[in-house]
Coordinates of C-alpha atoms in Angstrom, one line a residue:
Chain R
M1 CA 120.3 99.1 91.9
K2 CA 117.9 99.4 94.7
A3 CA 120.5 98.7 97.4
Q4 CA 122.6 101.3 95.8
L5 CA 119.7 103.8 96.0
N6 CA 119.4 103.2 99.7
N7 CA 123.1 103.7 100.2
L8 CA 123.1 106.8 98.1
F9 CA 120.3 108.2 100.1
R10 CA 121.9 107.6 103.5
G11 CA 123.6 111.0 103.3
L12 CA 120.2 112.5 102.6
G13 CA 118.9 111.8 106.1
L14 CA 116.1 114.1 107.1
C15 CA 117.8 117.0 105.9
A16 CA 120.7 118.8 107.4
A17 CA 119.2 122.1 108.3
L18 CA 121.3 124.8 106.8
G19 CA 120.9 127.4 109.5
L20 CA 120.4 129.8 106.7
V21 CA 117.0 130.9 107.9
A22 CA 117.0 134.1 109.8
L23 CA 113.8 133.3 111.6
P24 CA 113.3 129.5 112.2
V25 CA 109.7 130.0 113.2
G26 CA 108.9 126.5 112.3
A27 CA 105.6 125.2 113.7
Q28 CA 104.6 128.5 115.3
S29 CA 103.4 130.0 112.1
A30 CA 101.4 126.8 111.3
G31 CA 98.4 128.3 113.1
G32 CA 98.5 131.4 110.8
P33 CA 97.0 131.9 107.5
L34 CA 99.2 129.4 105.6
R35 CA 97.4 126.3 106.8
I36 CA 95.2 123.7 105.1
E37 CA 92.9 121.5 107.1
I38 CA 92.6 118.5 105.0
T39 CA 89.6 117.1 106.8
E40 CA 87.6 120.3 106.2
G41 CA 86.1 121.0 102.8
V42 CA 88.7 122.8 100.8
I43 CA 86.9 125.2 98.7
E44 CA 89.8 127.0 97.1
P45 CA 93.2 125.4 96.6
L46 CA 96.1 127.4 98.2
P47 CA 97.9 129.4 95.6
F48 CA 101.7 129.0 95.6
A49 CA 104.5 130.4 93.6
L50 CA 107.4 128.2 92.7
P51 CA 110.0 130.0 90.6
V52 CA 112.4 127.7 88.9
F53 CA 115.1 126.7 91.3
I54 CA 118.4 128.6 90.9
A55 CA 121.1 126.6 89.2
D56 CA 124.3 127.1 91.1
S57 CA 126.3 126.4 88.0
P58 CA 125.1 126.5 84.3
D59 CA 125.4 122.7 84.0
M60 CA 122.7 122.3 86.7
A61 CA 120.1 124.3 84.8
D62 CA 118.3 121.3 83.4
A63 CA 118.3 119.6 86.7
A64 CA 116.9 122.7 88.4
Q65 CA 114.1 122.9 85.8
D66 CA 113.3 119.2 86.2
I67 CA 113.3 119.3 90.0
T68 CA 111.1 122.4 90.1
R69 CA 108.6 120.7 87.7
V70 CA 108.3 117.6 89.9
I71 CA 107.8 119.6 93.0
A72 CA 105.0 121.6 91.3
A73 CA 103.4 118.5 90.0
D74 CA 103.4 116.9 93.4
L75 CA 101.7 119.8 95.0
R76 CA 99.2 120.4 92.2
G77 CA 98.4 116.8 92.2
T78 CA 97.0 116.9 95.7
G79 CA 94.2 119.2 94.7
L80 CA 95.0 121.3 97.7
F81 CA 97.4 123.7 96.0
R82 CA 97.2 125.8 92.9
E83 CA 100.3 127.0 91.1
I84 CA 100.6 130.6 90.0
P85 CA 102.1 130.4 86.5
A86 CA 105.6 131.8 86.1
E87 CA 104.3 134.3 83.5
A88 CA 102.4 136.0 86.3
H89 CA 105.4 136.4 88.6
I90 CA 106.6 140.0 89.1
S91 CA 109.7 139.2 91.1
T92 CA 112.5 137.1 89.8
I93 CA 114.6 135.1 92.2
T94 CA 118.2 135.5 91.2
S95 CA 119.9 134.1 94.2
F96 CA 118.9 131.6 96.8
D97 CA 120.0 133.9 99.6
S98 CA 118.8 137.2 98.4
P99 CA 115.9 138.8 100.4
V100 CA 112.4 138.0 99.2
Q101 CA 110.4 140.9 97.8
F102 CA 107.2 139.8 99.6
A103 CA 105.1 142.6 98.2
D104 CA 105.7 141.3 94.7
W105 CA 104.4 137.9 95.7
Q106 CA 101.5 139.3 97.7
A107 CA 100.5 141.3 94.6
I108 CA 99.9 138.1 92.6
N109 CA 98.1 136.5 95.5
A110 CA 100.7 133.8 96.2
Q111 CA 100.2 132.6 99.7
A112 CA 103.1 130.2 99.7
L113 CA 106.5 130.9 98.0
I114 CA 109.0 128.1 97.5
T115 CA 112.5 129.0 96.6
G116 CA 115.4 126.7 96.0
S117 CA 118.7 126.0 94.4
V118 CA 120.4 123.1 92.8
G119 CA 124.1 122.6 92.9
R120 CA 126.9 120.1 93.0
T121 CA 129.5 119.1 95.6
S122 CA 133.1 118.6 94.6
D123 CA 132.6 114.8 94.7
G124 CA 129.7 114.9 92.3
Q125 CA 126.8 114.8 94.7
M126 CA 123.7 116.9 93.9
V127 CA 122.7 119.5 96.4
V128 CA 119.1 120.7 96.6
R129 CA 118.2 123.5 98.9
F130 CA 114.8 125.0 99.5
R131 CA 112.9 127.5 101.6
L132 CA 109.2 127.9 102.1
F133 CA 107.7 131.3 102.9
D134 CA 104.3 132.4 104.2
V135 CA 103.9 135.4 101.9
F136 CA 101.3 137.3 103.8
S137 CA 103.1 137.0 107.2
Q138 CA 106.4 137.5 105.4
L139 CA 108.0 134.7 107.4
P140 CA 109.7 131.5 106.5
L141 CA 107.6 128.5 107.3
G142 CA 110.1 126.1 108.9
D143 CA 113.8 126.0 108.4
G144 CA 115.6 126.1 105.1
L145 CA 116.7 122.6 104.2
Q146 CA 119.4 120.9 102.1
F147 CA 119.4 117.5 100.5
V148 CA 122.6 115.9 99.2
A149 CA 122.4 112.8 97.1
T150 CA 123.6 111.3 93.8
P151 CA 122.3 113.1 90.7
E152 CA 120.2 110.1 89.5
T153 CA 118.1 110.4 92.6
W154 CA 117.0 113.9 91.7
R155 CA 113.3 112.9 91.6
R156 CA 113.4 111.6 95.1
M157 CA 115.0 114.9 96.2
A158 CA 112.2 116.8 94.5
H159 CA 109.6 114.6 96.2
R160 CA 111.2 115.2 99.5
V161 CA 111.0 119.0 99.0
A162 CA 107.3 118.6 98.1
D163 CA 106.7 116.4 101.1
Q164 CA 108.2 119.1 103.3
V165 CA 106.1 121.8 101.8
Y166 CA 102.9 119.7 102.1
S167 CA 103.7 118.7 105.6
R168 CA 104.4 122.2 106.8
I169 CA 101.3 123.6 105.3
T170 CA 98.8 120.8 106.1
G171 CA 100.3 119.5 109.3
E172 CA 100.1 116.0 107.9
S173 CA 103.0 113.9 106.7
G174 CA 103.5 113.9 102.9
Y175 CA 103.3 111.0 100.5
F176 CA 105.4 112.0 97.5
D177 CA 108.6 110.1 98.2
T178 CA 106.9 106.8 97.9
R179 CA 106.5 104.0 95.4
V180 CA 103.6 102.0 94.1
A181 CA 103.7 98.3 93.4
F182 CA 101.1 97.2 90.8
I183 CA 100.3 94.6 88.2
N184 CA 101.1 95.6 84.7
E185 CA 98.7 94.1 82.2
E186 CA 99.0 93.5 78.5
G187 CA 97.0 91.6 75.9
P188 CA 93.3 90.9 75.3
K189 CA 90.8 90.5 78.1
N190 CA 90.6 86.7 77.9
A191 CA 94.4 86.2 77.7
R192 CA 95.9 88.9 79.9
L193 CA 99.6 88.9 80.6
K194 CA 100.4 90.2 84.0
R195 CA 103.7 91.3 85.5
L196 CA 104.6 92.6 88.9
A197 CA 105.9 96.1 88.6
L198 CA 107.1 99.0 90.7
M199 CA 107.2 102.7 90.1
D200 CA 107.4 106.0 91.8
Y201 CA 104.0 107.1 93.1
D202 CA 103.8 109.6 90.2
G203 CA 104.5 106.9 87.5
A204 CA 108.2 107.6 87.0
N205 CA 110.9 105.0 87.1
V206 CA 108.9 101.9 86.2
Q207 CA 110.6 98.6 87.0
Y208 CA 109.3 95.1 86.2
L209 CA 109.9 92.5 88.9
T210 CA 108.5 89.4 87.1
D211 CA 108.1 88.3 83.5
S212 CA 104.6 87.5 82.2
S213 CA 105.0 83.7 82.3
A214 CA 102.7 83.3 85.2
I215 CA 99.6 85.3 86.4
V216 CA 100.5 87.5 89.3
L217 CA 98.1 89.3 91.6
A218 CA 97.7 91.8 94.4
P219 CA 101.1 92.8 95.7
R220 CA 101.5 94.2 99.3
F221 CA 104.4 96.1 100.7
S222 CA 106.3 95.2 103.8
P223 CA 106.3 98.0 106.4
D224 CA 110.0 98.7 105.7
G225 CA 109.2 99.0 101.9
R226 CA 111.9 96.4 101.1
S227 CA 109.8 93.4 100.1
L228 CA 106.4 92.6 98.5
L229 CA 104.0 89.7 99.1
Y230 CA 102.0 88.7 96.1
T231 CA 100.1 85.8 94.6
S232 CA 101.5 84.0 91.6
Y233 CA 100.5 81.0 89.5
E234 CA 104.1 80.1 88.8
S235 CA 103.8 76.7 90.5
G236 CA 100.6 76.0 88.6
T237 CA 98.2 77.0 91.4
P238 CA 97.9 80.3 93.2
R239 CA 100.4 80.6 96.0
I240 CA 101.9 83.5 98.0
Y241 CA 105.5 84.6 97.2
Q242 CA 107.8 87.1 98.8
M243 CA 109.8 89.4 96.5
D244 CA 113.0 91.1 97.7
I245 CA 112.9 94.4 95.8
A246 CA 116.6 95.2 96.0
S247 CA 117.8 91.9 94.6
V248 CA 114.6 91.2 92.5
T249 CA 114.5 87.6 93.9
H250 CA 111.5 85.8 95.1
R251 CA 110.6 82.7 96.9
P252 CA 107.5 81.0 98.3
L253 CA 106.4 82.7 101.5
A254 CA 106.6 79.5 103.6
D255 CA 105.5 76.0 103.5
L256 CA 101.9 76.8 103.7
P257 CA 98.9 74.4 103.7
G258 CA 96.0 74.3 101.3
T259 CA 95.4 74.1 97.6
M260 CA 95.6 77.9 97.1
T261 CA 97.1 80.6 99.3
F262 CA 96.3 84.2 98.6
A263 CA 95.4 87.7 100.0
P264 CA 98.5 88.1 102.1
R265 CA 99.3 91.2 104.2
Y266 CA 102.1 92.1 106.6
S267 CA 101.5 93.1 110.2
P268 CA 102.6 96.7 110.9
D269 CA 105.8 95.5 112.7
G270 CA 106.6 93.2 109.7
R271 CA 106.8 90.1 111.9
R272 CA 103.6 88.4 110.9
V273 CA 101.7 87.8 107.7
V274 CA 97.9 87.2 107.6
F275 CA 96.5 85.5 104.5
S276 CA 93.9 83.2 103.1
V277 CA 94.2 79.4 102.7
E278 CA 91.8 77.5 100.4
R279 CA 91.3 73.8 100.9
G280 CA 88.5 71.8 99.4
G281 CA 86.8 74.9 98.1
N282 CA 86.7 76.6 101.5
S283 CA 88.8 79.7 102.3
D284 CA 89.8 80.7 105.8
I285 CA 92.3 83.1 107.3
Y286 CA 95.7 82.1 108.8
M287 CA 98.5 83.9 110.5
L288 CA 102.2 83.1 109.8
D289 CA 104.8 84.2 112.4
L290 CA 107.8 85.1 110.3
I291 CA 110.2 84.8 113.2
S292 CA 109.1 81.4 114.5
G293 CA 107.6 80.1 111.4
G294 CA 104.5 79.1 113.4
Q295 CA 101.1 79.1 111.7
T296 CA 97.8 79.8 113.4
R297 CA 94.4 79.4 111.9
L298 CA 92.3 82.4 112.7
T299 CA 88.9 81.5 111.2
E300 CA 87.2 78.2 110.9
A301 CA 84.0 78.6 108.9
P302 CA 82.4 77.0 105.8
S303 CA 82.1 80.5 104.3
I304 CA 84.7 82.6 102.4
E305 CA 87.0 84.5 104.7
T306 CA 89.6 86.6 102.9
A307 CA 91.2 90.0 102.4
P308 CA 92.6 90.4 106.0
S309 CA 94.3 93.6 107.0
F310 CA 95.8 94.5 110.4
S311 CA 95.0 97.5 112.6
P312 CA 98.0 99.8 112.9
D313 CA 98.7 98.5 116.5
G314 CA 98.7 94.9 115.1
N315 CA 96.1 93.7 117.6
Q316 CA 93.1 93.4 115.3
V317 CA 92.3 92.2 111.8
V318 CA 89.6 93.4 109.5
F319 CA 88.5 91.0 106.9
E320 CA 85.6 90.1 104.6
S321 CA 83.4 87.1 104.9
D322 CA 80.2 85.9 103.2
R323 CA 79.0 84.1 106.3
S324 CA 75.9 86.2 106.4
G325 CA 75.0 85.3 102.8
N326 CA 77.1 87.9 101.0
Q327 CA 80.4 89.7 101.4
Q328 CA 80.5 91.9 104.6
L329 CA 83.3 93.3 106.8
Y330 CA 84.3 92.0 110.2
I331 CA 86.9 92.7 112.8
M332 CA 88.4 90.0 115.0
P333 CA 91.3 89.9 117.4
A334 CA 94.7 89.2 115.7
T335 CA 94.7 86.0 117.6
G336 CA 91.4 84.9 116.1
G337 CA 88.1 84.5 118.0
Q338 CA 84.9 86.3 118.0
A339 CA 84.4 88.6 115.0
Q340 CA 82.2 91.7 114.9
R341 CA 80.5 92.7 111.8
I342 CA 81.1 96.4 111.0
S343 CA 79.5 96.9 107.6
R344 CA 75.8 97.8 107.9
G345 CA 74.7 99.4 104.7
S346 CA 73.0 97.7 101.8
G347 CA 75.1 96.0 99.2
R348 CA 78.3 94.0 99.5
Y349 CA 81.6 95.0 101.1
G350 CA 85.0 93.6 100.4
T351 CA 88.8 94.3 100.4
P352 CA 88.9 96.2 103.7
V353 CA 92.1 98.0 104.4
W354 CA 92.9 99.6 107.7
S355 CA 94.2 103.2 107.4
P356 CA 97.8 103.6 108.6
R357 CA 96.4 106.3 110.9
G358 CA 93.9 103.9 112.4
D359 CA 90.9 106.2 111.9
Y360 CA 89.2 104.7 108.8
I361 CA 88.8 101.4 106.9
A362 CA 88.8 101.7 103.2
F363 CA 86.8 99.1 101.2
T364 CA 85.2 98.1 97.9
K365 CA 81.4 98.3 97.9
Q366 CA 79.2 96.6 95.3
E367 CA 75.6 97.6 95.0
A368 CA 73.1 97.6 92.2
G369 CA 75.6 96.7 89.5
R370 CA 78.0 99.5 90.5
F371 CA 81.3 99.4 92.4
H372 CA 82.5 102.0 94.9
I373 CA 85.6 102.8 96.9
G374 CA 84.6 104.0 100.3
V375 CA 85.8 104.6 103.8
M376 CA 84.1 104.0 107.1
R377 CA 85.0 104.4 110.8
V378 CA 86.4 101.4 112.5
D379 CA 83.0 100.8 114.1
G380 CA 81.3 100.9 110.8
S381 CA 79.8 104.4 111.2
E382 CA 80.2 107.4 108.9
E383 CA 80.3 105.3 105.7
R384 CA 81.4 107.5 102.8
L385 CA 81.5 106.4 99.2
L386 CA 84.4 108.2 97.4
T387 CA 83.8 106.8 93.9
A388 CA 81.3 105.1 91.6
S389 CA 81.9 103.2 88.4
F390 CA 81.4 100.0 86.5
L391 CA 84.2 98.4 88.5
D392 CA 86.3 100.1 91.2
E393 CA 88.1 97.8 93.6
G394 CA 91.1 97.2 95.9
P395 CA 92.0 100.5 97.7
T396 CA 95.5 101.0 99.1
W397 CA 96.4 103.8 101.5
A398 CA 98.9 106.6 101.0
P399 CA 101.2 106.4 104.0
N400 CA 99.5 109.5 105.5
G401 CA 96.1 108.0 105.4
R402 CA 94.6 110.9 103.4
V403 CA 94.5 109.4 99.9
V404 CA 93.7 106.0 98.5
M405 CA 94.7 104.5 95.2
F406 CA 92.6 101.7 93.6
T407 CA 91.9 99.8 90.3
R408 CA 89.2 101.1 88.0
E409 CA 88.3 98.8 85.1
T410 CA 86.2 99.9 82.2
A411 CA 83.4 97.7 80.7
G412 CA 83.1 95.7 77.6
T413 CA 85.3 93.7 75.2
N414 CA 87.9 96.5 75.2
G415 CA 87.6 97.0 78.9
A416 CA 90.9 97.9 80.6
P417 CA 92.1 98.5 84.1
A418 CA 93.9 101.7 85.2
L419 CA 95.0 103.1 88.5
Y420 CA 93.2 106.0 90.1
S421 CA 93.6 108.0 93.3
V422 CA 91.1 109.9 95.4
D423 CA 91.1 111.9 98.7
I424 CA 89.3 110.3 101.5
S425 CA 87.0 113.3 101.2
G426 CA 86.0 112.1 97.8
R427 CA 87.7 115.0 96.1
N428 CA 90.5 115.0 93.5
L429 CA 89.8 111.8 91.7
Q430 CA 92.8 111.3 89.3
R431 CA 94.2 108.8 87.0
V432 CA 97.6 107.6 88.0
A433 CA 100.2 107.5 85.3
T434 CA 101.2 104.0 84.3
P435 CA 103.0 102.7 81.2
G436 CA 99.9 100.7 80.1
M437 CA 97.0 98.8 81.7
A438 CA 97.5 98.5 85.4
S439 CA 95.7 97.0 88.4
D440 CA 96.1 96.1 92.1
P441 CA 98.1 99.0 93.3
A442 CA 100.0 98.8 96.7
W443 CA 101.3 102.1 98.1
S444 CA 104.6 101.9 99.9
P445 CA 105.4 103.6 103.2
L446 CA 107.5 106.8 102.9
L447 CA 110.9 105.7 101.7
Q448 CA 113.7 105.7 104.1
Chain Q
M1 CA 100.6 71.2 85.4
M2 CA 102.5 72.3 82.3
K3 CA 103.9 68.9 82.0
L4 CA 100.5 67.3 82.1
L5 CA 99.3 69.6 79.4
V6 CA 102.2 68.8 77.2
K7 CA 101.6 65.1 77.6
S8 CA 98.0 65.7 76.8
S9 CA 98.7 67.5 73.6
L10 CA 101.0 64.7 72.6
M11 CA 98.2 62.2 73.2
V12 CA 95.9 64.2 71.1
A13 CA 98.3 64.3 68.2
M14 CA 98.8 60.5 68.6
L15 CA 95.1 60.0 68.2
G16 CA 95.2 61.9 64.9
L17 CA 92.8 64.6 66.2
A18 CA 95.2 67.4 65.9
A19 CA 92.6 69.6 64.2
C20 CA 90.8 70.0 67.4
S21 CA 93.8 69.8 69.7
Q22 CA 93.3 73.3 71.1
A23 CA 90.1 72.2 72.8
G24 CA 90.5 72.1 76.5
L25 CA 94.3 72.4 76.4
G26 CA 94.4 76.1 77.0
G27 CA 95.2 75.5 80.6
S28 CA 92.3 77.7 81.6
G29 CA 89.6 76.6 79.3
A30 CA 89.9 80.1 77.9
G31 CA 91.3 79.0 74.6
G32 CA 89.1 76.0 74.3
M33 CA 85.7 75.6 72.6
N34 CA 82.5 75.7 74.5
G35 CA 81.9 72.1 75.3
A36 CA 78.2 71.6 75.1
G37 CA 78.0 69.1 72.3
A38 CA 78.9 71.7 69.7
M39 CA 80.2 69.2 67.2
G40 CA 78.0 66.1 67.8
G41 CA 79.3 62.6 68.0
N42 CA 82.2 62.5 65.5
F43 CA 84.8 61.7 68.1
D44 CA 86.2 58.5 69.4
P45 CA 84.3 58.1 72.7
A46 CA 87.6 57.4 74.4
S47 CA 89.2 60.7 73.3
P48 CA 89.5 63.9 75.3
E49 CA 87.7 65.5 72.3
Y50 CA 84.7 63.4 72.9
F51 CA 84.9 64.5 76.5
N52 CA 85.3 68.2 75.7
Q53 CA 82.9 68.4 72.8
T54 CA 80.3 65.7 73.1
I55 CA 79.9 65.4 76.8
G56 CA 80.9 69.0 77.6
D57 CA 83.9 69.9 79.6
R58 CA 82.2 72.6 81.6
V59 CA 79.3 73.5 83.9
F60 CA 77.8 76.9 84.7
F61 CA 76.8 78.6 87.9
A62 CA 74.4 81.2 89.0
V63 CA 75.7 84.6 90.4
D64 CA 77.8 84.0 93.5
Q65 CA 76.7 80.4 93.6
S66 CA 78.6 77.1 93.6
T67 CA 75.7 74.8 93.8
L68 CA 75.1 72.6 90.8
S69 CA 72.0 72.9 88.7
A70 CA 70.3 69.8 87.4
E71 CA 71.8 70.5 84.0
A72 CA 75.3 70.8 85.5
A73 CA 74.8 67.5 87.5
A74 CA 73.8 65.7 84.3
T75 CA 76.9 66.9 82.5
L76 CA 79.1 65.9 85.5
D77 CA 77.4 62.4 85.6
Q78 CA 78.6 61.9 82.0
Q79 CA 82.0 63.3 82.8
A80 CA 82.2 60.8 85.7
T81 CA 81.2 57.9 83.5
W82 CA 83.9 58.9 80.9
L83 CA 86.6 59.2 83.6
L84 CA 85.6 55.8 85.0
N85 CA 85.8 54.3 81.5
N86 CA 89.1 56.0 80.7
P87 CA 91.3 55.5 83.8
S88 CA 94.5 56.6 82.1
Y89 CA 93.4 60.2 82.3
T90 CA 93.4 62.6 85.2
A91 CA 91.6 65.9 85.3
I92 CA 92.2 69.4 86.6
I93 CA 89.0 71.2 87.4
E94 CA 89.3 74.9 86.9
G95 CA 86.9 77.2 88.8
H96 CA 86.1 80.6 87.3
A97 CA 84.1 83.7 88.2
D98 CA 82.7 86.6 86.2
E99 CA 84.2 90.0 86.4
Q100 CA 81.5 91.4 88.7
G101 CA 83.4 90.8 92.0
T102 CA 86.5 91.7 93.8
R103 CA 89.7 89.8 92.8
E104 CA 90.3 87.8 95.9
Y105 CA 86.7 87.0 96.6
N106 CA 86.5 85.7 93.0
L107 CA 89.5 83.5 93.6
A108 CA 87.8 82.0 96.6
L109 CA 84.5 81.7 94.7
G110 CA 86.3 80.0 91.7
A111 CA 87.8 77.5 94.2
R112 CA 84.4 76.8 95.6
R113 CA 83.0 76.1 92.2
A114 CA 85.9 73.8 91.2
A115 CA 85.5 72.0 94.5
S116 CA 81.8 71.6 93.9
A117 CA 82.4 69.9 90.6
Q118 CA 85.2 67.8 92.1
E119 CA 83.1 66.6 95.0
Y120 CA 80.3 65.6 92.6
L121 CA 82.7 63.6 90.4
I122 CA 84.1 61.9 93.5
S123 CA 80.6 61.1 94.6
R124 CA 80.1 59.4 91.3
G125 CA 83.0 57.1 91.9
V126 CA 86.0 59.0 90.4
A127 CA 89.1 58.4 92.5
P128 CA 90.0 61.6 94.3
N129 CA 93.6 61.3 93.4
R130 CA 92.7 61.7 89.7
L131 CA 91.1 65.1 90.3
S132 CA 92.8 68.3 91.2
T133 CA 91.4 71.9 91.3
I134 CA 92.6 75.3 90.5
S135 CA 90.8 78.6 90.8
Y136 CA 91.3 81.3 88.2
G137 CA 88.9 83.8 89.8
K138 CA 88.1 86.4 87.2
E139 CA 91.5 86.1 85.6
R140 CA 90.5 84.0 82.5
P141 CA 87.1 85.0 81.2
I142 CA 86.1 83.1 78.1
E143 CA 83.6 85.7 77.0
I144 CA 84.7 89.3 77.2
C145 CA 81.6 91.4 76.9
S146 CA 80.3 93.0 80.1
N147 CA 76.7 91.8 80.3
E148 CA 74.9 88.8 81.7
A149 CA 75.1 86.9 78.4
C150 CA 78.9 86.7 78.8
Y151 CA 78.9 86.6 82.6
S152 CA 76.8 83.5 82.6
R153 CA 79.4 81.7 80.4
N154 CA 82.2 82.8 82.6
R155 CA 80.8 81.5 85.9
R156 CA 82.0 78.0 85.2
A157 CA 83.9 75.0 86.2
V158 CA 85.9 73.4 83.4
T159 CA 87.2 69.8 83.6
V160 CA 90.5 69.8 81.8
I161 CA 91.5 66.3 80.8
A162 CA 95.2 65.4 81.1
A163 CA 97.0 62.2 80.4
G164 CA 98.5 60.3 83.3
A165 CA 97.5 58.1 86.2
G166 CA 96.4 59.6 89.4
V167 CA 98.7 61.4 91.8

């Protein structure tokens, strides 16, 4: 199924430009009014108009509706954009190629206008075309694009359109054509059944990768998005497994030492895995070279060393250790050696994850009976807490390094975990759609 | 481990104590009863029920700690004596944490607690090859409220008796 998906999407490429655009102004207009700086405080979301995409034939009408709806949801969900409802539209788009009546869109204060069409090729492929306009400068923002793929991948095509819009307006890469691995949870709090699951980032297309016969925890994506590392009790004790997503087959990661192996994470080039090994009650960090099979012990301390995460260049590892008496964050060379403590505030810090952009480290902070998701610079400065609740933990980065997803668990006998996302500015806290209770999200890279 | 548990449950049935057979056989201690002498001395002293109920199959820890209190050491002393007197059993020591911690740290902490109990039993003469450990982190709380009354019961190491000679 998954292998098929990849094949089907080969033809999608990054978008055959149609050459339909009269003025391929592209990046030049990026400095104009239609621009969101994500790092700045966004006071007012950018209003956009997204008329339902034109169906090239009557049988594509439903698909056109659905695709338009997904694009709008992607953009609204960022908190950076506000959709102007269709009822307010003055102009009607009747043809993808007819000239845009900019005055009509200016009149309703739309700053961005997205038009598109959905059609079908003679061999049954779906064709999605779109254009983005800067309404006030009356110019297209970038080239019109066309995506061709099988009809069942319509959601991915919609996400790709939204990624293009997001990227052209913010200057950042998008994160909509992505998936999230997570742990699906069922049952009472003292007898939870856990399954490894996968879904689109917006909760669609849920797929279960394990049954609930063994506890599974904390999946992590490979950099190519094709496999997951996770911890499972299937052999009786917690060990690390590798799941091939396309074939839904898994195997122990390697012949690893210790009673328990856990907290795995791939290197950015996918050639190494850093993880924790517990032996005799003591947990330390190890490195596995996936090419040679060689294993290196990176820490050797009587304290708990766990939750390692690579820097984007693969040269350093951030991890947590309670060597000072409680959980704090440290950075060491990826070859091991001297570690520098970076967390300085009060409270305890765990689950550090290096941003794919390299600029921040996201973490879980525990202080005075509350949990927070936060970010700090790599040197520990500019600590910013993004959330606060009874129990927030385990951030994972969107591939553009602007949003994190995490687990929030409610208190009490009916306490239940759910997935949430939040901007690194602390804005736009949202619950992520899941089929039921869910924990331990892992955000994929942008799909190929 | 499943195999050992199955054997253990057969053993319990054989001893005619099926009424209490759930005790300690939940694989995580989560389905078992709280050990601490809840039902007095009605069990055959050579039975796992005696171990679970009369001696007490579990010890408790302070927040973030894996050191043994005097009370925990006293329980483990009796566990060691029982294991020495009943050499046909092995034990899996489960380490658990309360929910107030991150998942992976709690796995490591549970392992520390299990190892702490294991080391103590070994120091009292139990052969190391009869004892194994497993951490459940915060995955298998026995109490499900979100306050210290429950947390203090969840920060535990549970000695789960299984039939069979050492490995």
